[in-house]
Short mmCIF file of C-alpha atoms in Angstrom, two decimals:
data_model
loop_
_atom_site.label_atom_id
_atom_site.label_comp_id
_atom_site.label_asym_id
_atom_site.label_seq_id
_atom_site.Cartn_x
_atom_site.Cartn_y
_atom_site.Cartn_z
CA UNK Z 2 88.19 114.43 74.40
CA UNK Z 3 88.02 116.37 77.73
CA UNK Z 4 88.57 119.66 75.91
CA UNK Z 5 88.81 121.75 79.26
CA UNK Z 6 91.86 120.50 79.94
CA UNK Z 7 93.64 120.94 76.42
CA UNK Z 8 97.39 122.03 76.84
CA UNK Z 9 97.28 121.10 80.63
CA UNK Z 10 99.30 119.60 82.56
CA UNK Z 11 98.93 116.32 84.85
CA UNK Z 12 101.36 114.50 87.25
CA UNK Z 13 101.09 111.00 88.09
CA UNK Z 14 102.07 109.37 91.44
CA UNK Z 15 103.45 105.74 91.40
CA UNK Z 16 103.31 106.34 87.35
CA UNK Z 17 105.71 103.36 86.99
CA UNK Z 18 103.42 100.78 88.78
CA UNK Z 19 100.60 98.62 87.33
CA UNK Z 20 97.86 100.68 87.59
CA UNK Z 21 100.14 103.90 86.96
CA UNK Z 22 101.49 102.92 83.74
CA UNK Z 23 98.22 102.36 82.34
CA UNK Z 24 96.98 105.92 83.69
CA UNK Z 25 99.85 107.37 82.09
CA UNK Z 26 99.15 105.81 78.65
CA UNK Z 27 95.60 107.13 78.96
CA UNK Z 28 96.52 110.65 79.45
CA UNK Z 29 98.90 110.21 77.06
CA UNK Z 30 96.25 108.74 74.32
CA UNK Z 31 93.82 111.51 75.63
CA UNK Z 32 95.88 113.94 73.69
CA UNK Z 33 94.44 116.48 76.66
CA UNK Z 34 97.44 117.37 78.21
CA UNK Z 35 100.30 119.88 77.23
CA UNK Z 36 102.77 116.96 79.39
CA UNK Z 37 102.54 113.67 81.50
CA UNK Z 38 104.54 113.64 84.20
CA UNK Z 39 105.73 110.89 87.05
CA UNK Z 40 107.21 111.03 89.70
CA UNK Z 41 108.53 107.57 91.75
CA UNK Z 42 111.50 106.35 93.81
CA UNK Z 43 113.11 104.99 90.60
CA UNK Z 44 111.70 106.79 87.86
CA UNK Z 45 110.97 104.82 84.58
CA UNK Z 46 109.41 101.49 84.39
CA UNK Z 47 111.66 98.88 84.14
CA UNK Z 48 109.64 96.76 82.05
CA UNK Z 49 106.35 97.34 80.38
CA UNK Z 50 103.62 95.66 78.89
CA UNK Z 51 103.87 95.79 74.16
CA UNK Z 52 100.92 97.54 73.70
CA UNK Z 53 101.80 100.56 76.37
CA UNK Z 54 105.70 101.25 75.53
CA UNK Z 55 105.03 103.86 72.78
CA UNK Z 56 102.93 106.53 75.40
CA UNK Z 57 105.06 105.66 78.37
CA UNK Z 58 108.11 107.10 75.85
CA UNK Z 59 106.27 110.57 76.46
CA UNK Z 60 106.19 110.69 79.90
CA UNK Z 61 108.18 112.65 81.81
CA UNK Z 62 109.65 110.27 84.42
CA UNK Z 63 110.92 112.02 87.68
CA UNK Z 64 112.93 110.12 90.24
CA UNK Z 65 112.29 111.39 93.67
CA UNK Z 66 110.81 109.93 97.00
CA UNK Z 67 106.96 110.79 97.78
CA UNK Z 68 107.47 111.38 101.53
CA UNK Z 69 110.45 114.24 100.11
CA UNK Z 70 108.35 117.58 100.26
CA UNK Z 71 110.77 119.36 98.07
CA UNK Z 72 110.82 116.60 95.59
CA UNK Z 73 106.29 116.83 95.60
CA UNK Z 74 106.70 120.43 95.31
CA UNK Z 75 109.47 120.24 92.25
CA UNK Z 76 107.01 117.51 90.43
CA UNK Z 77 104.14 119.57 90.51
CA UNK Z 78 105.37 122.84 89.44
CA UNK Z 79 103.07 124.19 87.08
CA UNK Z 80 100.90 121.09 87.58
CA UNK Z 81 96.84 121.19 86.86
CA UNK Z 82 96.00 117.63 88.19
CA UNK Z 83 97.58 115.29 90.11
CA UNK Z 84 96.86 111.33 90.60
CA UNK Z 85 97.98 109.17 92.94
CA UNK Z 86 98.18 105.63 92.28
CA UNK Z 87 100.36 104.54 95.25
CA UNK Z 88 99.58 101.35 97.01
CA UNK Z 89 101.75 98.40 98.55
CA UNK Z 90 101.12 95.51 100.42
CA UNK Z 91 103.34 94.03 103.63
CA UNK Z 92 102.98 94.84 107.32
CA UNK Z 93 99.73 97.01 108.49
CA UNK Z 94 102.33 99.85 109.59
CA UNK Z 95 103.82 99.84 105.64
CA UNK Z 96 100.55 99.65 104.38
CA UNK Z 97 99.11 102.46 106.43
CA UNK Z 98 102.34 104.54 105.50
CA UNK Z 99 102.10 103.79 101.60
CA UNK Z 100 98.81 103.53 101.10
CA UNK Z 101 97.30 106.62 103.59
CA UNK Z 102 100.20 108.19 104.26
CA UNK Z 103 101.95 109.05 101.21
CA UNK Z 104 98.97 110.04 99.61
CA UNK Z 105 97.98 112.37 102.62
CA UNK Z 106 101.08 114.20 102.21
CA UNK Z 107 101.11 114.69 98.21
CA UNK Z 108 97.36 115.67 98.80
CA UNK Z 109 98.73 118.47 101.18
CA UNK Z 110 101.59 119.53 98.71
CA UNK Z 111 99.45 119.90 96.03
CA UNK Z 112 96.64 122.24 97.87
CA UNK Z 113 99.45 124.57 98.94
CA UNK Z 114 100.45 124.57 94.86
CA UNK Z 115 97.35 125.35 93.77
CA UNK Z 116 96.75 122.16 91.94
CA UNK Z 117 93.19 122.18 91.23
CA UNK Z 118 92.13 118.55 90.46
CA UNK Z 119 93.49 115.36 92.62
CA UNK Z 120 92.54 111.93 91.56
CA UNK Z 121 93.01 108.58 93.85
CA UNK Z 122 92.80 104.88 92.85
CA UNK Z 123 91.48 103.57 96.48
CA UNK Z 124 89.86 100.47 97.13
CA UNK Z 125 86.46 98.67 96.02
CA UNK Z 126 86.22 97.93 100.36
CA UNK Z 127 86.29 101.46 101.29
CA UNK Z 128 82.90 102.25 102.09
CA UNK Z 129 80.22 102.61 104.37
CA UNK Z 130 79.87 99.46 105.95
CA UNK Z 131 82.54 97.41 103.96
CA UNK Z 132 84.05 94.40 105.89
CA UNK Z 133 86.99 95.30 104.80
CA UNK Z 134 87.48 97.87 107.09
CA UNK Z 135 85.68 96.41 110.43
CA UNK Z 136 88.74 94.21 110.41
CA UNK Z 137 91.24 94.13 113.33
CA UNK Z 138 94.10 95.69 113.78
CA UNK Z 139 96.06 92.89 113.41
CA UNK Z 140 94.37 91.00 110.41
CA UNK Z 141 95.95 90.94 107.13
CA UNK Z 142 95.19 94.19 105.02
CA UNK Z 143 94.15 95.91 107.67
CA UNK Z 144 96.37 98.53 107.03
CA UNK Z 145 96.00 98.37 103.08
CA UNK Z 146 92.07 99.39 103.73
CA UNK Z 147 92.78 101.81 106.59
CA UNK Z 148 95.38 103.44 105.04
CA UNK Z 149 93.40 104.20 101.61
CA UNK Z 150 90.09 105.30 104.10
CA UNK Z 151 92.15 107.63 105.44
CA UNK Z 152 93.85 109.33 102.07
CA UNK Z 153 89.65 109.36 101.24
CA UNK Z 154 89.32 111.07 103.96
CA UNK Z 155 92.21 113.88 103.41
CA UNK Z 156 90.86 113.99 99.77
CA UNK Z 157 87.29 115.27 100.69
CA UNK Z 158 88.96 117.80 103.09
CA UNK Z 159 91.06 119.33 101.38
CA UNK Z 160 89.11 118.70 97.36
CA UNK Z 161 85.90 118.96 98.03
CA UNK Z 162 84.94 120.21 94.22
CA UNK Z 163 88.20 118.75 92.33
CA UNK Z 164 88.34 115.22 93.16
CA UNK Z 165 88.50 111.83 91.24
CA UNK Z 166 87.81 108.69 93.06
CA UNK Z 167 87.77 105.06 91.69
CA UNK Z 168 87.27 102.05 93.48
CA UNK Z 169 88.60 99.09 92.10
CA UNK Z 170 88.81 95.51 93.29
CA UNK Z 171 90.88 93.05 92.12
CA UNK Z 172 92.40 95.27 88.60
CA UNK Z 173 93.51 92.63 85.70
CA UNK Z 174 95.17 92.91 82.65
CA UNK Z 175 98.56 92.66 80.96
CA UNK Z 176 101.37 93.26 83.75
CA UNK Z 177 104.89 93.32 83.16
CA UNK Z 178 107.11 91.39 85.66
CA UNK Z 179 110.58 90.31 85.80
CA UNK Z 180 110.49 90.71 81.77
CA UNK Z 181 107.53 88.52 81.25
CA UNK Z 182 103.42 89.38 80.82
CA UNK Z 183 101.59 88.30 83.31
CA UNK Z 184 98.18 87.79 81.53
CA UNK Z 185 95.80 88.62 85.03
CA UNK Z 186 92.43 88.92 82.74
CA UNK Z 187 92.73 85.21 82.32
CA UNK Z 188 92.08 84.95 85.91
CA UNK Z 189 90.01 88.30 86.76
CA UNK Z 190 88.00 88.25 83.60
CA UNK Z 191 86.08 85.20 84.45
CA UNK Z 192 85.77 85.69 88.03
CA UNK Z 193 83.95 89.12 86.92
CA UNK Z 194 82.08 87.75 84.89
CA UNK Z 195 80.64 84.95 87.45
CA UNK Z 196 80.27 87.81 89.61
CA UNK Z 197 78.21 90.35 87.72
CA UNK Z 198 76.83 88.53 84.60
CA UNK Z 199 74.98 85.10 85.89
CA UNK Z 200 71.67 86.94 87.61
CA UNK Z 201 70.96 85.26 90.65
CA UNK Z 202 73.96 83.27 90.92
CA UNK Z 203 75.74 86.28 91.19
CA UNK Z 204 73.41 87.95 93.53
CA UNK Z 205 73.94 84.84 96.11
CA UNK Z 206 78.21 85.31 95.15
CA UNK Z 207 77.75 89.12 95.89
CA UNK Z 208 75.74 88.50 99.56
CA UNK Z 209 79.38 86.64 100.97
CA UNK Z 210 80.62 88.87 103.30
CA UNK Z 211 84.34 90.49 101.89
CA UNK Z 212 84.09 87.76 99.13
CA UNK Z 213 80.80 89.11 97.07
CA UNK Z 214 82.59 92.83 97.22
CA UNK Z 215 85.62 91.90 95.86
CA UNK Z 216 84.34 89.06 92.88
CA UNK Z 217 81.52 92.08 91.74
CA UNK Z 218 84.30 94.69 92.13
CA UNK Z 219 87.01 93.08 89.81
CA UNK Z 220 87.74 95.52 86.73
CA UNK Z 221 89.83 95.59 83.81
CA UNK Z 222 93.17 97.67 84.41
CA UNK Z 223 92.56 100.25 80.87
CA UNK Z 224 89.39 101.06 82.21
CA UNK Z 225 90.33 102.29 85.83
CA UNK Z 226 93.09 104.28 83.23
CA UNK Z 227 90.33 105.94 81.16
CA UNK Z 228 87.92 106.43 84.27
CA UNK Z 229 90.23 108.43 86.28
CA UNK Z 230 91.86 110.71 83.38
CA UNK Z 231 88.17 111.14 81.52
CA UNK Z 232 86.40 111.87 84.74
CA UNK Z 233 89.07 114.53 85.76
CA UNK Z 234 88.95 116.13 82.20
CA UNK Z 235 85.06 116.38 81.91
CA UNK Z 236 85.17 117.76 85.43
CA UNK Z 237 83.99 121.17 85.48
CA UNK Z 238 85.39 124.16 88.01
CA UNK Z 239 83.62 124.44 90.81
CA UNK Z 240 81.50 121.27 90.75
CA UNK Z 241 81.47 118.46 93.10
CA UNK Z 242 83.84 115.68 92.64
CA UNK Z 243 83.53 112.19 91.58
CA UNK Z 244 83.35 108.71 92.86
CA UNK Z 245 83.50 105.84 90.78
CA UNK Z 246 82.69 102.26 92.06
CA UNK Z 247 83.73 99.34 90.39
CA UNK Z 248 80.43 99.22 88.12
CA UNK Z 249 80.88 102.95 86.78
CA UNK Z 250 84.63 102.15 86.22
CA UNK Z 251 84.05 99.06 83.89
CA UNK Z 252 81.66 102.08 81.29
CA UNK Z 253 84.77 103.56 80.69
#
């Protein structure tokens, strides 16, 4: 249990997503935190996986825009840690607004509110190096990588000592949509394990270009939950932060 924390409180961003619900049920089940809060355009999930429906009852869901200052500053009164979870895909400009953006500004809001810990899901291609973001400016996910590089960026600036980042590749699990669950670890699950588990095999998958990154990098969605709320409750005051590739995500 990440006893420093005890009686704290933590504030999700894009809580209602895919990736956000499960954060939210691992704070919850962490039994670390005083409340779990959310805040998103449209406030409670509309549909949620069986197994995560009891926790996401606890949360404190908060409708309010992200790019609304007063509405950041309102959702993280009296806040200890904040997350961000936002991501979309569509045009480059969208991406680079929800994915960097967004994040930029809550990272901002939450400096000036004294928050001391900020976690960020980012992406398993931002990195020295990474294909991902040597690509054009008008290739496909472009903006997606570009955008998260950026909130990476703004996250080391402003949190040098209280930050949490993961990343993920391809996340699978149980996913809720349009009423049905979308079983993704049929899919993810064995790609992973072609990836990772089948010695050289793997190590010829993982030398593709783009391709090897994201089939090594695929993880299951409770463990990017546990990873970022475990690694922001062990983390102690005044020591650096954390970054969490794919491989130290999947130990959690």
């Amino acid at each position: 249990m990440a006893s420093n924390i005890i009686k704290k409180r933590i504030l999700v961003l894009g809580g209602n997503g895919y990736v956000g619900q499960n954060i939210c049920h691992a704070a919850i089940q962490s039994n670390a935190f005083a409340s779990v809060r959310s805040l998103n355009r449209s406030g409670a999930p509309s549909s949620s996986p069986d197994h995560l429906v009891s926790s996401l009852s606890e949360v404190d869901w908060i409708s309010g825009d992200i790019f609304d200052k007063s509405a950041r500053e309102d959702a993280m009164s009296e806040v200890d840690a904040v997350v961000s979870c936002i991501g979309a895909f569509g045009s480059n400009d969208f991406m680079q607004r929800i994915c960097g953006d967004a994040t930029i500004e809550a990272i901002r809001t939450a400096r000036e509110n004294g928050v001391s810990k900020f976690g960020f899901v980012s992406s398993a291609q931002v990195y020295e190096g990474s294909v991902g973001l040597k690509l054009p400016p008008s290739a496909p996910m472009h903006g997606y990588f570009q955008g998260k590089l950026r909130a990476e960026k703004e996250l080391l600036q402003y949190y040098p000592e209280g930050h949490v980042i993961v990343r993920p590749g391809f996340i699978y699990g149980p996913r809720s949509a349009g009423g049905h669950t979308l079983p993704l670890q049929l899919v993810g699950g064995p790609i992973s394990f072609v990836g990772t588990q089948l010695g050289p095999i793997s190590s010829l998958i993982q030398s593709i270009p783009f391709v090897g990154t994201e089939c090594s990098s695929m993880v299951p969605v409770e463990c990017v939950g546990r990873a970022m709320v475990e690694s922001l409750g062990e983390m102690e005051e005044g020591k650096k932060g954390a970054i969490l590739d794919a491989e130290a995500i999947r130990k959690f």
